[in-house]
JSON list of C-alpha atoms and ligand atoms in Angstrom, two decimals:
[
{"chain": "U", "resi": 20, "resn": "UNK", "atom": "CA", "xyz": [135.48, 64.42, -152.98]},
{"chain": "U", "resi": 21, "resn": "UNK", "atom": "CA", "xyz": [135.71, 67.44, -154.99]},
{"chain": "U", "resi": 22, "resn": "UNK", "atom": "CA", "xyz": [133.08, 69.50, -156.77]},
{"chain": "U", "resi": 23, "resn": "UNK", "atom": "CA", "xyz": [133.09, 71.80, -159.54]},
{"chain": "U", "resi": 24, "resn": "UNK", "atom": "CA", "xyz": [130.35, 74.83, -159.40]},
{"chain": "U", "resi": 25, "resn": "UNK", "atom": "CA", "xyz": [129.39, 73.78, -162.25]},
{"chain": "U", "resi": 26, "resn": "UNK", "atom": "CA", "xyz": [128.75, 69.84, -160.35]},
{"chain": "U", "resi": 27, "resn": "UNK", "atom": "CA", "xyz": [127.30, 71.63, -158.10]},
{"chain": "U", "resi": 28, "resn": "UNK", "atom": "CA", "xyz": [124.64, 73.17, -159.79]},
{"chain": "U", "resi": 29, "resn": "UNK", "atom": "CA", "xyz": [123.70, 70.00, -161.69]},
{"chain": "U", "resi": 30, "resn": "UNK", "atom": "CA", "xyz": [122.86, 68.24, -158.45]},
{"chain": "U", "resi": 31, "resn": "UNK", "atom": "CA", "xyz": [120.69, 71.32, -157.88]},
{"chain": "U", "resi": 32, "resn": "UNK", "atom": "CA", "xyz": [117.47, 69.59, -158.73]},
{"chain": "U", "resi": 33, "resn": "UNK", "atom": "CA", "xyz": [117.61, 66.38, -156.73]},
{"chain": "U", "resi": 34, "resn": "UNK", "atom": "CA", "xyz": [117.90, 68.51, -153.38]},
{"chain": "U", "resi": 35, "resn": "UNK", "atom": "CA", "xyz": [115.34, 71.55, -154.27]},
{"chain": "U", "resi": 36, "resn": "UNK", "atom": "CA", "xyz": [112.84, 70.93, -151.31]},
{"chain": "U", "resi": 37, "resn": "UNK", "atom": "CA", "xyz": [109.42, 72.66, -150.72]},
{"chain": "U", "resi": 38, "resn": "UNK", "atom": "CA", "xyz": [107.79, 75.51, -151.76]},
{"chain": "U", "resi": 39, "resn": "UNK", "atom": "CA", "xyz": [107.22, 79.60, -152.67]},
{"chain": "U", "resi": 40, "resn": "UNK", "atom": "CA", "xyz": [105.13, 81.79, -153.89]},
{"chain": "U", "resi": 41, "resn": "UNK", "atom": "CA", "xyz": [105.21, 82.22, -157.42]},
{"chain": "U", "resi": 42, "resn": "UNK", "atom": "CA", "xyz": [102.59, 84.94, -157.74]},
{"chain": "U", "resi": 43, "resn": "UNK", "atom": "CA", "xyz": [102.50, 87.49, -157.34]},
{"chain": "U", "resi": 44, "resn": "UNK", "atom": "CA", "xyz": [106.54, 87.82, -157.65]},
{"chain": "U", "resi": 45, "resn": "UNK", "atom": "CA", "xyz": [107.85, 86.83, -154.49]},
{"chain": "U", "resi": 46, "resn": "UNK", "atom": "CA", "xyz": [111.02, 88.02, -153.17]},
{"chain": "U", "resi": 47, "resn": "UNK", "atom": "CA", "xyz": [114.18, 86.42, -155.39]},
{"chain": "U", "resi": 48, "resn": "UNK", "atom": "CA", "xyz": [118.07, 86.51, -154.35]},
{"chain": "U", "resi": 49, "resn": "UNK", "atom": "CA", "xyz": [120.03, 89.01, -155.17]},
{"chain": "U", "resi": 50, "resn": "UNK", "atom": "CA", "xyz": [122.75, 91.23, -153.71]},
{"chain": "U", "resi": 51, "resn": "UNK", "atom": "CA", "xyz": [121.07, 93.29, -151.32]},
{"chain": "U", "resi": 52, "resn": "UNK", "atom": "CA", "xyz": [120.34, 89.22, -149.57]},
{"chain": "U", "resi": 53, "resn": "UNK", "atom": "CA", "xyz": [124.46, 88.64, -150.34]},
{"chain": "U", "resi": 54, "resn": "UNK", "atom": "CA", "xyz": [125.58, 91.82, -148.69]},
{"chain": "U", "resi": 55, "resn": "UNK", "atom": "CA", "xyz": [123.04, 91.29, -145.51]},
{"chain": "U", "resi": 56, "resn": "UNK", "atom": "CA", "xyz": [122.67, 87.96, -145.40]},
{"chain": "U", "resi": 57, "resn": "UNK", "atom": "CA", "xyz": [126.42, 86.79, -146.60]},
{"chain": "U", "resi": 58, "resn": "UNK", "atom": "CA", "xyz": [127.72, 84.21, -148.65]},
{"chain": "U", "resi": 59, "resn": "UNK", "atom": "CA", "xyz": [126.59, 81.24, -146.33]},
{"chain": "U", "resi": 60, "resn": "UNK", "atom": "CA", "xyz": [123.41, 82.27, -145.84]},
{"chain": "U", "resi": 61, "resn": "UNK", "atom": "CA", "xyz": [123.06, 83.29, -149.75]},
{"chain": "U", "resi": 62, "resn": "UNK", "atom": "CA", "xyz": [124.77, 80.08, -151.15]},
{"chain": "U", "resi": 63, "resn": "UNK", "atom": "CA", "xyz": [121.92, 78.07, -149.19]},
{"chain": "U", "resi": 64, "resn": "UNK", "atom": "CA", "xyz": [118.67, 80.31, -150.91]},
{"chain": "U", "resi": 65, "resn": "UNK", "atom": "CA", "xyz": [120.29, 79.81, -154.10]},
{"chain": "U", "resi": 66, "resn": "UNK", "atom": "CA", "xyz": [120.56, 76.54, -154.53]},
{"chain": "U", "resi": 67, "resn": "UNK", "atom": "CA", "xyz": [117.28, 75.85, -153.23]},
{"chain": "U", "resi": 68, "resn": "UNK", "atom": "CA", "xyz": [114.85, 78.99, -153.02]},
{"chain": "U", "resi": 69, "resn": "UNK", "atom": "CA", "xyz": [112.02, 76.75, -151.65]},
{"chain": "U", "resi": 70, "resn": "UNK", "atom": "CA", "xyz": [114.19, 75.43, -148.96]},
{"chain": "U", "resi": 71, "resn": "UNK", "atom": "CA", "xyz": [113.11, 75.15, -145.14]},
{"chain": "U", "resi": 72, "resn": "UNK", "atom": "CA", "xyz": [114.43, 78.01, -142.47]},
{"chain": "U", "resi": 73, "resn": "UNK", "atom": "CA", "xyz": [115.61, 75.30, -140.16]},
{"chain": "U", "resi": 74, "resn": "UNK", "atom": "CA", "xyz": [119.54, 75.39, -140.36]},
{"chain": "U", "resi": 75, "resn": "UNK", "atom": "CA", "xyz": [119.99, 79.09, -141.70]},
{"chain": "U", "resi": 76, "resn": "UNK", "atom": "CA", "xyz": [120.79, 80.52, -138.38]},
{"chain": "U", "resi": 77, "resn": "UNK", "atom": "CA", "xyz": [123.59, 77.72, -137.72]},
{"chain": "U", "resi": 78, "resn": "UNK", "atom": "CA", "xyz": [124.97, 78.72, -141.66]},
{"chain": "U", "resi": 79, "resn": "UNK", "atom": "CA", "xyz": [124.39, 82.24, -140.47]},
{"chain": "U", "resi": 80, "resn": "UNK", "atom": "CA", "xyz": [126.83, 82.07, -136.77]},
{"chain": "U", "resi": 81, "resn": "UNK", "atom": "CA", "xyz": [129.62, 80.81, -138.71]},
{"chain": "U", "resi": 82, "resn": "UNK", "atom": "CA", "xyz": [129.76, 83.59, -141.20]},
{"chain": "U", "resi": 83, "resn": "UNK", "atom": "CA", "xyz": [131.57, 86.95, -140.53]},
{"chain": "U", "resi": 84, "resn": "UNK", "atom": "CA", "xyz": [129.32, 88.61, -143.01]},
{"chain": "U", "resi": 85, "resn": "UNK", "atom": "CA", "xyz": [125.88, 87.70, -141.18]},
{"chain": "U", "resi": 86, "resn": "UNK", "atom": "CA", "xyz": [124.36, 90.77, -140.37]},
{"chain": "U", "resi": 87, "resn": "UNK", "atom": "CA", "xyz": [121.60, 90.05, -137.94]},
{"chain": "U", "resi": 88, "resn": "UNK", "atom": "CA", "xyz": [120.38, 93.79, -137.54]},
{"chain": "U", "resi": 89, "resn": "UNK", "atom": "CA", "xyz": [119.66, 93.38, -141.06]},
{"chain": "U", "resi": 90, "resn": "UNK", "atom": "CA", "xyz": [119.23, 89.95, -142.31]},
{"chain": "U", "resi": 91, "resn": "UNK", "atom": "CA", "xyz": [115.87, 88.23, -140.33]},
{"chain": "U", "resi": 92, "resn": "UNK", "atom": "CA", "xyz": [116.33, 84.87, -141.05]},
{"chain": "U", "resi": 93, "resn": "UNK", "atom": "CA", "xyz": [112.33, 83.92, -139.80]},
{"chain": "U", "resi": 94, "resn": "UNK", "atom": "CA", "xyz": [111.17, 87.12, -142.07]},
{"chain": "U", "resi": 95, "resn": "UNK", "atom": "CA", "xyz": [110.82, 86.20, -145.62]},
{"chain": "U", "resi": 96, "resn": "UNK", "atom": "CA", "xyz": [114.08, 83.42, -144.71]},
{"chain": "U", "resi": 97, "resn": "UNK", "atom": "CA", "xyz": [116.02, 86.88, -145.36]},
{"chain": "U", "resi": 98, "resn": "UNK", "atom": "CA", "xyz": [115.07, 87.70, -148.19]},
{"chain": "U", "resi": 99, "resn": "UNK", "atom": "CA", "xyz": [115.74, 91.17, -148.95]},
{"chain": "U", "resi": 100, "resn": "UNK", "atom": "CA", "xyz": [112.90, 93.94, -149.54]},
{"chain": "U", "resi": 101, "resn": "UNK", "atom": "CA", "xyz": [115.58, 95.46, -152.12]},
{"chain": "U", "resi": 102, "resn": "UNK", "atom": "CA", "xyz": [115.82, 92.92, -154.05]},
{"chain": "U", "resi": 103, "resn": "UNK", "atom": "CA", "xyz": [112.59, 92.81, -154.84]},
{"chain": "U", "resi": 104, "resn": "UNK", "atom": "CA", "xyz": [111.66, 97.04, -155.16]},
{"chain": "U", "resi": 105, "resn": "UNK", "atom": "CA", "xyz": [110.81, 96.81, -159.10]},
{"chain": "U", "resi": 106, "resn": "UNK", "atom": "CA", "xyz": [108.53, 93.65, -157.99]},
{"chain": "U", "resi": 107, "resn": "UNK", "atom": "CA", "xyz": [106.10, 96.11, -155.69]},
{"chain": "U", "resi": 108, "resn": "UNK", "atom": "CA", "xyz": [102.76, 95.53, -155.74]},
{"chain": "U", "resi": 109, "resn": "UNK", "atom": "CA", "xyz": [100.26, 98.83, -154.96]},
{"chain": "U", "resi": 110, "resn": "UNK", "atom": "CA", "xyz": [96.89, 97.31, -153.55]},
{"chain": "U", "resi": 111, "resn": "UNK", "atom": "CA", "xyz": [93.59, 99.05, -152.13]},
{"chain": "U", "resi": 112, "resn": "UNK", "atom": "CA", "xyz": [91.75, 98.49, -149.22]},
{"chain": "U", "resi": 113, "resn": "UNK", "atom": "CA", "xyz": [88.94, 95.91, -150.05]},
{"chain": "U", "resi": 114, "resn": "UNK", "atom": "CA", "xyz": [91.37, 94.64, -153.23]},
{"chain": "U", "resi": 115, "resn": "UNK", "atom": "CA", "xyz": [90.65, 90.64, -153.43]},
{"chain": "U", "resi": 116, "resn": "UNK", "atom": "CA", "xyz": [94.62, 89.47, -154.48]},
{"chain": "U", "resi": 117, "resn": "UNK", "atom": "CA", "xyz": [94.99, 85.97, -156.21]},
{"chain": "U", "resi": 118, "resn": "UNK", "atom": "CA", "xyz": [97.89, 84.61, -155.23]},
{"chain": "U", "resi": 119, "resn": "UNK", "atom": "CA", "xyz": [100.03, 81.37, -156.09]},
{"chain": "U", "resi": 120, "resn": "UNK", "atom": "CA", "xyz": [101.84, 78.92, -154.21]},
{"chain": "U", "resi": 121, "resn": "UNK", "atom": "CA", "xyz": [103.85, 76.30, -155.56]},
{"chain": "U", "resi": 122, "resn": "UNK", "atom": "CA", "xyz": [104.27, 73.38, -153.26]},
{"chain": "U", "resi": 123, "resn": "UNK", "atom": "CA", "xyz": [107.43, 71.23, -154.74]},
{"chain": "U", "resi": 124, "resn": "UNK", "atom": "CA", "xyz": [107.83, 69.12, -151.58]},
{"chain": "U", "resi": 125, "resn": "UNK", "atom": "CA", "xyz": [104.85, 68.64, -149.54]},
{"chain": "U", "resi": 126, "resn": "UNK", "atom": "CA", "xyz": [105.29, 68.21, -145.63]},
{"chain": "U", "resi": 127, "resn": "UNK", "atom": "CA", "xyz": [101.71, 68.20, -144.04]},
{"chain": "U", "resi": 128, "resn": "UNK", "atom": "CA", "xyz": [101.11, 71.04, -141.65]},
{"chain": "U", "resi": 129, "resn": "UNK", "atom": "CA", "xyz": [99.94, 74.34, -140.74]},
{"chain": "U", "resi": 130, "resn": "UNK", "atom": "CA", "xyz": [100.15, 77.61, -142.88]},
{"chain": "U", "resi": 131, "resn": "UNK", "atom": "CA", "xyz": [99.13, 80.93, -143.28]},
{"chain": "U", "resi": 132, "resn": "UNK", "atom": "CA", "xyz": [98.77, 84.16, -145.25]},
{"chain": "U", "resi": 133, "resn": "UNK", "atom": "CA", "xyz": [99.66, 87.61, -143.69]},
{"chain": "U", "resi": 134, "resn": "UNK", "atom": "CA", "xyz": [100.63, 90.79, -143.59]},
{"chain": "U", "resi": 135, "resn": "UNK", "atom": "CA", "xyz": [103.90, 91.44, -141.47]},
{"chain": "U", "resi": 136, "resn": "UNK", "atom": "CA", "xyz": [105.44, 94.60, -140.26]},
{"chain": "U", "resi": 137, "resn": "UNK", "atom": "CA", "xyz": [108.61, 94.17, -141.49]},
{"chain": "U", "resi": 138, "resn": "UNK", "atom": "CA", "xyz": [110.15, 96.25, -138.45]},
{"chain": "U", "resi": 139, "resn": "UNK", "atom": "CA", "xyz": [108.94, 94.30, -135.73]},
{"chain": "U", "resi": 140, "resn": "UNK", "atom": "CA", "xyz": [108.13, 90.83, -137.87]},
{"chain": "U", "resi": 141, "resn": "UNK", "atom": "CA", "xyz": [104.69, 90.82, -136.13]},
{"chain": "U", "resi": 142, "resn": "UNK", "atom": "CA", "xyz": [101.46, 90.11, -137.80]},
{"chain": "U", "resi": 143, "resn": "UNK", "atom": "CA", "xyz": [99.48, 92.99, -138.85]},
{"chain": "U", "resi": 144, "resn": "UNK", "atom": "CA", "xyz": [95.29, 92.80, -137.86]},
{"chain": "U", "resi": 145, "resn": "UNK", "atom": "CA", "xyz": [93.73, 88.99, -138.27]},
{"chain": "U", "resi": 146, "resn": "UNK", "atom": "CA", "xyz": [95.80, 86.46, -140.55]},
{"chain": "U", "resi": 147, "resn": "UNK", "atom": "CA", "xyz": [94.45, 86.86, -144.22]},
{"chain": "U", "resi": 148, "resn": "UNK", "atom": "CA", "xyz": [94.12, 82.86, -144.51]},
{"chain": "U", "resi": 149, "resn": "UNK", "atom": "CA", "xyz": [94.26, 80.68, -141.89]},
{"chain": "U", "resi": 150, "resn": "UNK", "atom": "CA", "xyz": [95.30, 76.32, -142.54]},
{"chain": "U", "resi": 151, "resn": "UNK", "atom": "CA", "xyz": [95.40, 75.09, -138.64]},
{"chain": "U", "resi": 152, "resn": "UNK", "atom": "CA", "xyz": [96.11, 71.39, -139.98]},
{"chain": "U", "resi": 153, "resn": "UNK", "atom": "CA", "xyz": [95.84, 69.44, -143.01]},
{"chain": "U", "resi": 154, "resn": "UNK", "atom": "CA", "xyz": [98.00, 72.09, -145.08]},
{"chain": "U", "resi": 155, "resn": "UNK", "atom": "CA", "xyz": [100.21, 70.25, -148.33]},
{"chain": "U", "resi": 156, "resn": "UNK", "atom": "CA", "xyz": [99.16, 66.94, -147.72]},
{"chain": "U", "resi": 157, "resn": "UNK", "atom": "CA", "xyz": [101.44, 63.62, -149.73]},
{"chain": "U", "resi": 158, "resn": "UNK", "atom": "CA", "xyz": [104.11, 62.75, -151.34]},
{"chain": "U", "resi": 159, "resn": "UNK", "atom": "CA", "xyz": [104.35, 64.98, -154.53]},
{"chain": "U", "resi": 160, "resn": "UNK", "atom": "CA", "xyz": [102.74, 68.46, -155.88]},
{"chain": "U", "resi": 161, "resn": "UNK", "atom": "CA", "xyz": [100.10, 66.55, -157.15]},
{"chain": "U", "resi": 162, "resn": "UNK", "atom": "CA", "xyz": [98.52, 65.88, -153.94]},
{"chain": "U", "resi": 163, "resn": "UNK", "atom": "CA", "xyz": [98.18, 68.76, -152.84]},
{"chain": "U", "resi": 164, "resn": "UNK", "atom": "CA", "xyz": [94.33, 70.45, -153.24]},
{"chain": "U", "resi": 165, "resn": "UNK", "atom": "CA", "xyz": [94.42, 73.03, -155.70]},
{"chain": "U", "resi": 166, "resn": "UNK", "atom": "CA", "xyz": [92.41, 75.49, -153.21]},
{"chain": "U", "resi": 167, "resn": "UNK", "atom": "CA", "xyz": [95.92, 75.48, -150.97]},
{"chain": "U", "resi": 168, "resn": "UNK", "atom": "CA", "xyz": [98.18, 76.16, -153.82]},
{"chain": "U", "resi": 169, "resn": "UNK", "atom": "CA", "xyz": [95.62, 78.74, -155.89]},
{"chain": "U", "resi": 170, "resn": "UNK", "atom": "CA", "xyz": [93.37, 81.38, -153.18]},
{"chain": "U", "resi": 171, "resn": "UNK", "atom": "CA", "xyz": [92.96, 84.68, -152.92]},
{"chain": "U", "resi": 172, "resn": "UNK", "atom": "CA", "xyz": [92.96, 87.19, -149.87]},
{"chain": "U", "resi": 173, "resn": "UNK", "atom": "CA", "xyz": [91.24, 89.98, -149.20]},
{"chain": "U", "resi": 174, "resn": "UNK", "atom": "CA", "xyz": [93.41, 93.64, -148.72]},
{"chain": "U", "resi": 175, "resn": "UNK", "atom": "CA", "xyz": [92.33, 94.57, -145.13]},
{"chain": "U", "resi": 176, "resn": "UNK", "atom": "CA", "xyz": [90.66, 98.10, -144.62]},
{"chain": "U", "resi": 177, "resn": "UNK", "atom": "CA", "xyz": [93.14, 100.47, -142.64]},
{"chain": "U", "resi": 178, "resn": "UNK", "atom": "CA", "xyz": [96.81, 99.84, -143.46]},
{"chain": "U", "resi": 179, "resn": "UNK", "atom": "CA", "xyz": [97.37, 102.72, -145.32]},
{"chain": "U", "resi": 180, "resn": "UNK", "atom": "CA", "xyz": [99.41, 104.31, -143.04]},
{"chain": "U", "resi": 181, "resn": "UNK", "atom": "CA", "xyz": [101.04, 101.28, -141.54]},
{"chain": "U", "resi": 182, "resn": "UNK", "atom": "CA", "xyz": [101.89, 100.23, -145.14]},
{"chain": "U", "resi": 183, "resn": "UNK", "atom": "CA", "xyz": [101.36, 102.92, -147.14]},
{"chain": "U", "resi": 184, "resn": "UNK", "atom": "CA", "xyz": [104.92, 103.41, -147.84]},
{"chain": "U", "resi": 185, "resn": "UNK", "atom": "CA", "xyz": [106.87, 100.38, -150.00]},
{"chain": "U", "resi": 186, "resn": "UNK", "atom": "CA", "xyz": [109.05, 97.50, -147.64]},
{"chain": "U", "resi": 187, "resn": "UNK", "atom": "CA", "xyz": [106.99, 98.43, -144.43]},
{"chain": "U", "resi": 188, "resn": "UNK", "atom": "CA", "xyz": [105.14, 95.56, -145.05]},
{"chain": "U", "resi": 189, "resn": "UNK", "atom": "CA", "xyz": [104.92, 92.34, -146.69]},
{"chain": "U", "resi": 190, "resn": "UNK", "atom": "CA", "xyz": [102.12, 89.37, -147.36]},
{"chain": "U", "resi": 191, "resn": "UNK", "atom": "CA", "xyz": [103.73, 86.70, -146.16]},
{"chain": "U", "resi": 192, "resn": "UNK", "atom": "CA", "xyz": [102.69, 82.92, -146.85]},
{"chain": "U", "resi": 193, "resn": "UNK", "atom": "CA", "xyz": [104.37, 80.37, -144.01]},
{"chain": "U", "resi": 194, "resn": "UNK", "atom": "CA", "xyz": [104.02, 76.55, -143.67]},
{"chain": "U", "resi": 195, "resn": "UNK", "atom": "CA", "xyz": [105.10, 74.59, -141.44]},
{"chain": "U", "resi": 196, "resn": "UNK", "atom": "CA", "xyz": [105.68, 70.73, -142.25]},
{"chain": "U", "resi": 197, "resn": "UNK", "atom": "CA", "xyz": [104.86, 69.01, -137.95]},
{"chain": "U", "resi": 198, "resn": "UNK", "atom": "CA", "xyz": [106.38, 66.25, -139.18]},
{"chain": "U", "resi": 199, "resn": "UNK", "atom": "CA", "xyz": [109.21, 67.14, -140.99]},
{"chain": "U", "resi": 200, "resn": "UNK", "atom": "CA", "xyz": [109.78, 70.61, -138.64]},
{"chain": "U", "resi": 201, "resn": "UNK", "atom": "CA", "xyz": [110.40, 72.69, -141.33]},
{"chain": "U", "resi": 202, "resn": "UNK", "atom": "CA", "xyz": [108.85, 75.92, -142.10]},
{"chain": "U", "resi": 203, "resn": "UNK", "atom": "CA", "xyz": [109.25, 77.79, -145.14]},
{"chain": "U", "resi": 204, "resn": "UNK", "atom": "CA", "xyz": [107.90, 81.27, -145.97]},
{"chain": "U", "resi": 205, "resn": "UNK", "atom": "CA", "xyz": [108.06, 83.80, -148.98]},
{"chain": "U", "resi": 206, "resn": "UNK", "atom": "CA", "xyz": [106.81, 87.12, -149.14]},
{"chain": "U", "resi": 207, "resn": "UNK", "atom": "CA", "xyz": [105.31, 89.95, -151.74]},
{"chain": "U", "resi": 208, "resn": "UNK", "atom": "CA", "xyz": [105.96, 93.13, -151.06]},
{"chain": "U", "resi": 209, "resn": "UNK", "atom": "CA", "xyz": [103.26, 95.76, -151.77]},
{"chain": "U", "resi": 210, "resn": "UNK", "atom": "CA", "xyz": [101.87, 98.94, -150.40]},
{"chain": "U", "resi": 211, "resn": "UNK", "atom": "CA", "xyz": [98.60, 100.35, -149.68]},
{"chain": "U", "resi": 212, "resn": "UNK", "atom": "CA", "xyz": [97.46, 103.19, -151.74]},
{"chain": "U", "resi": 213, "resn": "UNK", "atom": "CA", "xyz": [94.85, 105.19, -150.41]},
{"chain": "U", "resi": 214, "resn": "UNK", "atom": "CA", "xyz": [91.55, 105.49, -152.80]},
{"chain": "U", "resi": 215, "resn": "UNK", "atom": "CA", "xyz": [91.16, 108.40, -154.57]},
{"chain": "U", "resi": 216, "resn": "UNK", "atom": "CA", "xyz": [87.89, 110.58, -152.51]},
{"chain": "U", "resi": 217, "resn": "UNK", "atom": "CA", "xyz": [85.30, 110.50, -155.00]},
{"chain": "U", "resi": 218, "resn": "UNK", "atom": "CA", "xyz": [84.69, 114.15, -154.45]},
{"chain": "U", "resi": 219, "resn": "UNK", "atom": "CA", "xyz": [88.32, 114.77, -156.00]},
{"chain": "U", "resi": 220, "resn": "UNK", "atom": "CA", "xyz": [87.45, 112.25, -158.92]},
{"chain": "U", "resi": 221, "resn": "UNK", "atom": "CA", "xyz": [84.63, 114.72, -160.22]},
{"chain": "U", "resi": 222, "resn": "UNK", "atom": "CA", "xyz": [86.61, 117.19, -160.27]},
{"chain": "U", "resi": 223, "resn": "UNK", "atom": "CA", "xyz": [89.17, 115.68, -162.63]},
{"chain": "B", "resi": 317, "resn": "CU", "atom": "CU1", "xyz": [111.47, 68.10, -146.66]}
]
């Protein structure tokens, strides 16, 4: 069976699984994720930018355009820092950040919020928000409690030199679905910028 792009693309909703950050922006496609990534890897995002992880890597072994030193498939799914540049967010210590998750698909599970080092994909300090079960409960969006699709976090104190500087880090939300085994993640990008020393602000 044969289909057009165009065929394609109208199927596009019927497939779209599970979930992303939708604010602050969270990192889109674009080429930076075509040229790293490649076109398998890309094709997969794009049709559904909520999708599960699960899978990329096997997309990912059979393409001669995979570039592992540079696309992390369990950072961000491989989503590309610039992509995302004119999206950067400049926080403060102490800054309380409302964020937005939209949950398409739900797959009970775990999930968390955090900030990553996006050189070593670790976590960065204590995890920002912490669901240990009972994350994106049922069948549809609907079912899911508002409080796990609409929270804030709290900017740690300290990070201004560990990600003071823009793509060093990112706030990453990931869910996994135990069931299902999926997990899904999307990521802001931001920096820390230090606050101004209140002796300098008289001085102004
Ligand atoms: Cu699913």
């Amino acid at each position: 069976m044969h289909f057009t792009i165009a065929a394609l693309f109208a199927l596009v909703p019927t497939v779209l699984g599970h979930g992303l950050i939708t604010s602050p922006p969270s990192r889109p496609i674009g080429p930076a994720l075509m040229q790293n990534c490649g076109p398998k890897v890309e094709q997969d995002i794009r049709l559904d930018n909520t999708s599960h992880v699960e899978g990329r890597p096997e997309l990912a072994a059979k393409d001669a355009m995979y570039n592992a030193a540079k696309c992390n498939l369990w950072l961000c799914t491989g989503l590309q820092f610039a992509d995302n540049v004119n999206n950067t967010q400049i926080w403060h210590a102490s800054q309380v950040v409302p964020i937005k998750v939209w949950i398409r698909v739900p797959h009970e599970g775990s999930a968390n919020v955090s900030i990553v080092d996006t050189k070593s994909n670790k976590v960065v300090g204590e995890m920002l928000k912490v669901w240990s079960e009972g994350y994106a409960p049922g069948k549809k969006e609907s079912d899911v409690p508002t409080d796990q699709k609409e929270f804030s976090v709290t900017v740690p104190e300290g990070l201004e030199e560990k990600c003071g500087a823009a793509g060093a880090c990112v706030l990453q939300w990931w869910w996994y679905g135990t069931i299902a085994k999926q997990t899904y993640e999307s990521c802001v990008d931001f920096r820390i910028k230090r606050k101004m020393p209140a002796q300098r602000a008289l001085h102004v």
